[in-house]
PDB file of C-alpha atoms in Angstrom:
ATOM      1  CA  ASN A 905     -82.981   0.492 -51.277  1.00  0.00           C
ATOM      2  CA  LEU A 906     -81.973  -2.455 -53.417  1.00  0.00           C
ATOM      3  CA  ASP A 907     -82.819  -6.014 -52.449  1.00  0.00           C
ATOM      4  CA  GLU A 908     -80.268  -8.838 -52.505  1.00  0.00           C
ATOM      5  CA  ALA A 909     -81.184  -9.929 -56.052  1.00  0.00           C
ATOM      6  CA  GLU A 910     -80.672  -6.382 -57.310  1.00  0.00           C
ATOM      7  CA  TRP A 911     -77.320  -6.121 -55.525  1.00  0.00           C
ATOM      8  CA  ALA A 912     -76.311  -9.438 -57.099  1.00  0.00           C
ATOM      9  CA  MET A 913     -77.060  -7.948 -60.518  1.00  0.00           C
ATOM     10  CA  ILE A 914     -74.989  -4.858 -59.717  1.00  0.00           C
ATOM     11  CA  ARG A 915     -72.072  -7.055 -58.650  1.00  0.00           C
ATOM     12  CA  GLU A 916     -72.049  -8.533 -62.168  1.00  0.00           C
ATOM     13  CA  HIS A 917     -71.131  -5.239 -63.840  1.00  0.00           C
ATOM     14  CA  PRO A 918     -67.319  -5.651 -63.630  1.00  0.00           C
ATOM     15  CA  THR A 919     -67.538  -8.972 -65.482  1.00  0.00           C
ATOM     16  CA  GLU A 920     -70.033  -7.585 -67.996  1.00  0.00           C
ATOM     17  CA  GLY A 921     -67.804  -4.534 -68.504  1.00  0.00           C
ATOM     18  CA  LEU A 922     -64.789  -6.752 -69.155  1.00  0.00           C
ATOM     19  CA  LEU A 923     -66.709  -8.799 -71.729  1.00  0.00           C
ATOM     20  CA  ALA A 924     -68.085  -5.692 -73.452  1.00  0.00           C
ATOM     21  CA  LEU A 925     -64.601  -4.169 -73.711  1.00  0.00           C
ATOM     22  CA  PHE A 926     -63.188  -7.457 -74.970  1.00  0.00           C
ATOM     23  CA  GLU A 927     -65.752  -7.438 -77.806  1.00  0.00           C
ATOM     24  CA  LEU A 928     -64.745  -3.859 -78.699  1.00  0.00           C
ATOM     25  CA  ARG A 929     -61.043  -4.591 -78.701  1.00  0.00           C
ATOM     26  CA  GLY A 930     -60.906  -5.804 -82.303  1.00  0.00           C
ATOM     27  CA  THR A 931     -62.287  -2.512 -83.619  1.00  0.00           C
ATOM     28  CA  SER A 932     -60.612   0.019 -81.340  1.00  0.00           C
ATOM     29  CA  GLU A 933     -57.419  -1.687 -80.158  1.00  0.00           C
ATOM     30  CA  LEU A 934     -58.463  -1.020 -76.577  1.00  0.00           C
ATOM     31  CA  PRO A 935     -55.540  -1.641 -74.203  1.00  0.00           C
ATOM     32  CA  LEU A 936     -55.712  -4.718 -72.009  1.00  0.00           C
ATOM     33  CA  ARG A 937     -55.166  -2.558 -68.930  1.00  0.00           C
ATOM     34  CA  ALA A 938     -58.544  -0.841 -69.550  1.00  0.00           C
ATOM     35  CA  MET A 939     -60.198  -4.269 -69.435  1.00  0.00           C
ATOM     36  CA  LEU A 940     -58.354  -5.115 -66.244  1.00  0.00           C
ATOM     37  CA  MET A 941     -59.469  -1.844 -64.618  1.00  0.00           C
ATOM     38  CA  ALA A 942     -63.096  -2.513 -65.561  1.00  0.00           C
ATOM     39  CA  TYR A 943     -62.860  -6.000 -64.082  1.00  0.00           C
ATOM     40  CA  GLU A 944     -60.940  -5.216 -60.865  1.00  0.00           C
ATOM     41  CA  HIS A 945     -62.268  -1.817 -59.730  1.00  0.00           C
ATOM     42  CA  HIS A 946     -64.463  -3.329 -56.983  1.00  0.00           C
ATOM     43  CA  MET A 947     -61.756  -5.627 -55.634  1.00  0.00           C
ATOM     44  CA  LYS A 948     -60.228  -4.578 -52.347  1.00  0.00           C
ATOM     45  CA  ILE A 949     -56.494  -4.432 -51.826  1.00  0.00           C
ATOM     46  CA  ASP A 950     -56.646  -7.908 -50.212  1.00  0.00           C
ATOM     47  CA  LEU A 951     -58.619  -9.119 -53.301  1.00  0.00           C
ATOM     48  CA  THR A 952     -61.902  -9.531 -51.438  1.00  0.00           C
ATOM     49  CA  GLY A 953     -64.837  -7.565 -52.809  1.00  0.00           C
ATOM     50  CA  TYR A 954     -66.173  -8.525 -56.217  1.00  0.00           C
ATOM     51  CA  PRO A 955     -65.808 -10.295 -58.553  1.00  0.00           C
ATOM     52  CA  ARG A 956     -64.387 -13.032 -56.383  1.00  0.00           C
ATOM     53  CA  CYS A 957     -60.725 -13.727 -57.030  1.00  0.00           C
ATOM     54  CA  LEU A 958     -60.094 -17.468 -57.293  1.00  0.00           C
ATOM     55  CA  LYS A 959     -56.284 -17.421 -57.454  1.00  0.00           C
ATOM     56  CA  PRO A 960     -53.861 -15.414 -55.301  1.00  0.00           C
ATOM     57  CA  ARG A 961     -52.345 -12.539 -57.272  1.00  0.00           C
ATOM     58  CA  GLY A 962     -51.634  -8.836 -57.037  1.00  0.00           C
ATOM     59  CA  SER A 963     -54.149  -6.247 -58.176  1.00  0.00           C
ATOM     60  CA  PHE A 964     -53.275  -3.824 -60.957  1.00  0.00           C
ATOM     61  CA  LEU A 965     -52.165  -0.323 -59.864  1.00  0.00           C
ATOM     62  CA  PHE A 966     -54.611   1.459 -62.174  1.00  0.00           C
ATOM     63  CA  SER A 967     -57.478  -0.691 -60.895  1.00  0.00           C
ATOM     64  CA  ARG A 968     -56.701   0.441 -57.338  1.00  0.00           C
ATOM     65  CA  ILE A 969     -56.717   4.076 -58.509  1.00  0.00           C
ATOM     66  CA  VAL A 970     -60.063   3.631 -60.293  1.00  0.00           C
ATOM     67  CA  ALA A 971     -61.483   1.880 -57.199  1.00  0.00           C
ATOM     68  CA  ILE A 972     -60.870   5.020 -55.123  1.00  0.00           C
ATOM     69  CA  SER A 973     -62.270   7.490 -57.647  1.00  0.00           C
ATOM     70  CA  ASP A 974     -65.298   5.270 -58.391  1.00  0.00           C
ATOM     71  CA  ALA A 975     -66.101   4.805 -54.695  1.00  0.00           C
ATOM     72  CA  PHE A 976     -65.724   8.528 -54.029  1.00  0.00           C
ATOM     73  CA  ASP A 977     -68.031   9.393 -56.915  1.00  0.00           C
ATOM     74  CA  ALA A 978     -70.615   6.775 -55.895  1.00  0.00           C
ATOM     75  CA  ALA A 979     -70.729   7.906 -52.259  1.00  0.00           C
ATOM     76  CA  THR A 980     -70.970  11.617 -53.060  1.00  0.00           C
ATOM     77  CA  SER A 981     -73.638  11.243 -55.785  1.00  0.00           C
ATOM     78  CA  ARG A 982     -77.364  10.615 -55.722  1.00  0.00           C
ATOM     79  CA  ARG A 983     -78.022   7.019 -56.824  1.00  0.00           C
ATOM     80  CA  SER A 984     -81.077   4.756 -57.054  1.00  0.00           C
ATOM     81  CA  TYR A 985     -79.943   3.090 -53.818  1.00  0.00           C
ATOM     82  CA  GLN A 986     -78.841   6.327 -52.108  1.00  0.00           C
ATOM     83  CA  SER A 987     -81.153   9.322 -51.984  1.00  0.00           C
ATOM     84  CA  ARG A 988     -78.796  11.502 -49.913  1.00  0.00           C
ATOM     85  CA  PRO A 989     -75.174  11.761 -51.015  1.00  0.00           C
ATOM     86  CA  VAL A 990     -72.523  11.615 -48.284  1.00  0.00           C
ATOM     87  CA  PRO A 991     -70.490  14.830 -47.756  1.00  0.00           C
ATOM     88  CA  PRO A 992     -67.097  14.557 -49.510  1.00  0.00           C
ATOM     89  CA  ASP A 993     -65.033  15.135 -46.373  1.00  0.00           C
ATOM     90  CA  GLU A 994     -66.843  12.259 -44.604  1.00  0.00           C
ATOM     91  CA  VAL A 995     -66.200   9.954 -47.578  1.00  0.00           C
ATOM     92  CA  LEU A 996     -62.502  10.821 -47.652  1.00  0.00           C
ATOM     93  CA  ARG A 997     -62.200  10.336 -43.887  1.00  0.00           C
ATOM     94  CA  GLU A 998     -63.865   6.903 -44.133  1.00  0.00           C
ATOM     95  CA  MET A 999     -61.639   5.875 -47.046  1.00  0.00           C
ATOM     96  CA  ARG A1000     -58.550   6.968 -45.123  1.00  0.00           C
ATOM     97  CA  ASP A1001     -59.427   5.697 -41.651  1.00  0.00           C
ATOM     98  CA  ASN A1002     -61.377   2.476 -42.228  1.00  0.00           C
ATOM     99  CA  PRO A1003     -59.106  -0.340 -43.465  1.00  0.00           C
ATOM    100  CA  HIS A1004     -62.153  -2.598 -43.957  1.00  0.00           C
ATOM    101  CA  ARG A1005     -63.057  -0.488 -46.999  1.00  0.00           C
ATOM    102  CA  GLY A1006     -60.060  -2.137 -48.656  1.00  0.00           C
ATOM    103  CA  PHE A1007     -58.476   0.826 -50.440  1.00  0.00           C
ATOM    104  CA  ASP A1008     -54.747   1.189 -50.995  1.00  0.00           C
ATOM    105  CA  PRO A1009     -53.782   3.587 -48.144  1.00  0.00           C
ATOM    106  CA  LEU A1010     -50.944   5.200 -50.098  1.00  0.00           C
ATOM    107  CA  LEU A1011     -53.239   5.923 -53.049  1.00  0.00           C
ATOM    108  CA  VAL A1012     -55.954   7.298 -50.733  1.00  0.00           C
ATOM    109  CA  LYS A1013     -53.351   9.650 -49.261  1.00  0.00           C
ATOM    110  CA  ALA A1014     -52.368  10.757 -52.778  1.00  0.00           C
ATOM    111  CA  PHE A1015     -56.043  11.243 -53.700  1.00  0.00           C
ATOM    112  CA  ILE A1016     -56.635  13.435 -50.639  1.00  0.00           C
ATOM    113  CA  SER A1017     -53.453  15.402 -51.404  1.00  0.00           C
ATOM    114  CA  MET A1018     -54.825  16.131 -54.876  1.00  0.00           C
ATOM    115  CA  THR A1019     -58.424  16.950 -53.915  1.00  0.00           C
ATOM    116  CA  GLY A1020     -57.837  18.406 -50.476  1.00  0.00           C
ATOM    117  CA  VAL A1021     -59.863  17.322 -47.469  1.00  0.00           C
ATOM    118  CA  TYR A1022     -62.694  19.503 -48.792  1.00  0.00           C
ATOM    119  CA  PRO A1023     -62.882  18.873 -52.559  1.00  0.00           C
ATOM    120  CA  VAL A1024     -63.697  21.622 -55.034  1.00  0.00           C
ATOM    121  CA  GLY A1025     -67.459  22.261 -55.068  1.00  0.00           C
ATOM    122  CA  SER A1026     -67.987  21.447 -51.375  1.00  0.00           C
ATOM    123  CA  LEU A1027     -70.335  23.823 -49.564  1.00  0.00           C
ATOM    124  CA  VAL A1028     -68.822  24.645 -46.171  1.00  0.00           C
ATOM    125  CA  VAL A1029     -69.879  26.427 -42.987  1.00  0.00           C
ATOM    126  CA  LEU A1030     -67.136  28.434 -41.297  1.00  0.00           C
ATOM    127  CA  ASP A1031     -66.564  29.008 -37.592  1.00  0.00           C
ATOM    128  CA  ASN A1032     -67.994  32.535 -37.898  1.00  0.00           C
ATOM    129  CA  TYR A1033     -71.146  31.055 -39.561  1.00  0.00           C
ATOM    130  CA  GLU A1034     -70.352  32.333 -43.047  1.00  0.00           C
ATOM    131  CA  VAL A1035     -71.099  29.861 -45.844  1.00  0.00           C
ATOM    132  CA  GLY A1036     -68.802  29.360 -48.796  1.00  0.00           C
ATOM    133  CA  VAL A1037     -68.015  27.176 -51.790  1.00  0.00           C
ATOM    134  CA  VAL A1038     -64.597  25.527 -52.031  1.00  0.00           C
ATOM    135  CA  ILE A1039     -63.125  26.642 -55.328  1.00  0.00           C
ATOM    136  CA  ALA A1040     -59.565  25.285 -55.015  1.00  0.00           C
ATOM    137  CA  ALA A1041     -57.419  23.165 -52.748  1.00  0.00           C
ATOM    138  CA  SER A1042     -54.755  25.003 -50.796  1.00  0.00           C
ATOM    139  CA  PRO A1043     -51.551  25.342 -52.808  1.00  0.00           C
ATOM    140  CA  ARG A1044     -49.698  24.251 -49.651  1.00  0.00           C
ATOM    141  CA  PRO A1045     -49.789  20.461 -49.039  1.00  0.00           C
ATOM    142  CA  GLU A1046     -49.635  20.953 -45.258  1.00  0.00           C
ATOM    143  CA  ALA A1047     -52.877  22.999 -45.431  1.00  0.00           C
ATOM    144  CA  ALA A1048     -55.084  20.306 -46.988  1.00  0.00           C
ATOM    145  CA  ASN A1049     -57.945  21.203 -44.615  1.00  0.00           C
ATOM    146  CA  GLN A1050     -57.695  24.935 -45.432  1.00  0.00           C
ATOM    147  CA  PRO A1051     -58.855  25.384 -49.036  1.00  0.00           C
ATOM    148  CA  ILE A1052     -59.589  28.530 -51.000  1.00  0.00           C
ATOM    149  CA  VAL A1053     -63.261  29.414 -50.502  1.00  0.00           C
ATOM    150  CA  ARG A1054     -65.687  31.840 -52.111  1.00  0.00           C
ATOM    151  CA  ILE A1055     -67.864  33.229 -49.275  1.00  0.00           C
ATOM    152  CA  ILE A1056     -71.450  33.520 -50.555  1.00  0.00           C
ATOM    153  CA  PHE A1057     -73.494  33.995 -47.340  1.00  0.00           C
ATOM    154  CA  ASP A1058     -72.543  36.275 -44.461  1.00  0.00           C
ATOM    155  CA  ASP A1059     -72.675  35.335 -40.777  1.00  0.00           C
ATOM    156  CA  MET A1060     -76.389  36.236 -40.648  1.00  0.00           C
ATOM    157  CA  GLY A1061     -77.219  33.892 -43.516  1.00  0.00           C
ATOM    158  CA  LEU A1062     -77.719  36.703 -46.044  1.00  0.00           C
ATOM    159  CA  PRO A1063     -76.376  36.293 -49.581  1.00  0.00           C
ATOM    160  CA  LEU A1064     -73.464  38.540 -50.464  1.00  0.00           C
ATOM    161  CA  ASP A1065     -73.823  40.758 -53.535  1.00  0.00           C
ATOM    162  CA  SER A1066     -70.120  40.277 -54.233  1.00  0.00           C
ATOM    163  CA  PRO A1067     -68.797  36.940 -52.932  1.00  0.00           C
ATOM    164  CA  LEU A1068     -65.443  37.155 -51.135  1.00  0.00           C
ATOM    165  CA  LEU A1069     -62.489  35.020 -52.165  1.00  0.00           C
ATOM    166  CA  ILE A1070     -60.694  33.776 -49.022  1.00  0.00           C
ATOM    167  CA  ASP A1071     -57.614  31.597 -48.585  1.00  0.00           C
ATOM    168  CA  LEU A1072     -58.326  29.769 -45.318  1.00  0.00           C
ATOM    169  CA  SER A1073     -54.638  28.992 -44.820  1.00  0.00           C
ATOM    170  CA  VAL A1074     -53.794  32.676 -44.232  1.00  0.00           C
ATOM    171  CA  LEU A1075     -52.881  33.182 -40.581  1.00  0.00           C
ATOM    172  CA  ASP A1076     -53.683  36.061 -38.276  1.00  0.00           C
ATOM    173  CA  PRO A1077     -50.217  37.505 -37.468  1.00  0.00           C
ATOM    174  CA  GLU A1078     -51.299  38.353 -33.914  1.00  0.00           C
ATOM    175  CA  THR A1079     -52.550  34.894 -32.934  1.00  0.00           C
ATOM    176  CA  GLY A1080     -50.796  32.626 -35.444  1.00  0.00           C
ATOM    177  CA  HIS A1081     -54.166  30.954 -36.126  1.00  0.00           C
ATOM    178  CA  PRO A1082     -56.274  31.101 -39.291  1.00  0.00           C
ATOM    179  CA  PHE A1083     -58.749  33.973 -39.518  1.00  0.00           C
ATOM    180  CA  ARG A1084     -61.486  31.462 -40.415  1.00  0.00           C
ATOM    181  CA  SER A1085     -61.806  27.693 -40.378  1.00  0.00           C
ATOM    182  CA  ILE A1086     -64.322  25.131 -41.580  1.00  0.00           C
ATOM    183  CA  ILE A1087     -66.596  23.542 -38.991  1.00  0.00           C
ATOM    184  CA  LYS A1088     -68.661  21.349 -41.341  1.00  0.00           C
ATOM    185  CA  THR A1089     -69.826  20.701 -44.871  1.00  0.00           C
ATOM    186  CA  THR A1090     -73.467  21.028 -45.784  1.00  0.00           C
ATOM    187  CA  ASP A1091     -75.859  20.072 -48.568  1.00  0.00           C
ATOM    188  CA  PRO A1092     -76.160  22.775 -51.275  1.00  0.00           C
ATOM    189  CA  GLU A1093     -79.799  21.760 -51.903  1.00  0.00           C
ATOM    190  CA  ARG A1094     -80.639  22.780 -48.337  1.00  0.00           C
ATOM    191  CA  TYR A1095     -79.744  26.350 -49.306  1.00  0.00           C
ATOM    192  CA  GLY A1096     -81.074  26.164 -52.861  1.00  0.00           C
ATOM    193  CA  ILE A1097     -77.548  26.587 -54.196  1.00  0.00           C
ATOM    194  CA  ASN A1098     -76.070  25.383 -57.462  1.00  0.00           C
ATOM    195  CA  VAL A1099     -72.350  25.411 -56.605  1.00  0.00           C
ATOM    196  CA  GLY A1100     -71.507  25.491 -60.322  1.00  0.00           C
ATOM    197  CA  ASP A1101     -72.778  29.076 -60.458  1.00  0.00           C
ATOM    198  CA  TYR A1102     -69.740  30.170 -58.440  1.00  0.00           C
ATOM    199  CA  PHE A1103     -67.196  28.898 -60.977  1.00  0.00           C
ATOM    200  CA  ILE A1104     -68.343  31.075 -63.898  1.00  0.00           C
TER     201      ILE A1104
END
């Protein structure tokens, strides 16, 4: 974990990024909006966060978009201050449900609509104990929690020779309920899985 001095250094990176991009602008004609995104991407929608905003103003739309994607990436990745990434569905739920995180709720909703509740690459455990990799969001917006999954382990935990491609939004005509549903996400490292192998 980082100490307070190290966190203070990290909180300087938006300002340092702005200054670095400003120095590049003469050679590459970098748009001003890119500088603004670098500077504002850790500001919350109420302008708290960092760097501290001294005058009341609105935040830039693209900065609010970058704030969501940057926070999602940071939470779901291994970092020097975070040895265990947070499962993507938990991150999305926190971004959506906790207003203290300071994200634009409309943009979070749009982000979830694009990625699905279980983003591509998530390793999921189904209610019949099969394990699969999410390979695509559902094509139906109302089925955001029912992605397309490649089943790679059967219900006994044995790897399948030929993974099965399953659309979790398909309903059983007799019951009107999905044939399978996700009960949780899990860490691919726990199973020794490289999820990228299932996209080749």
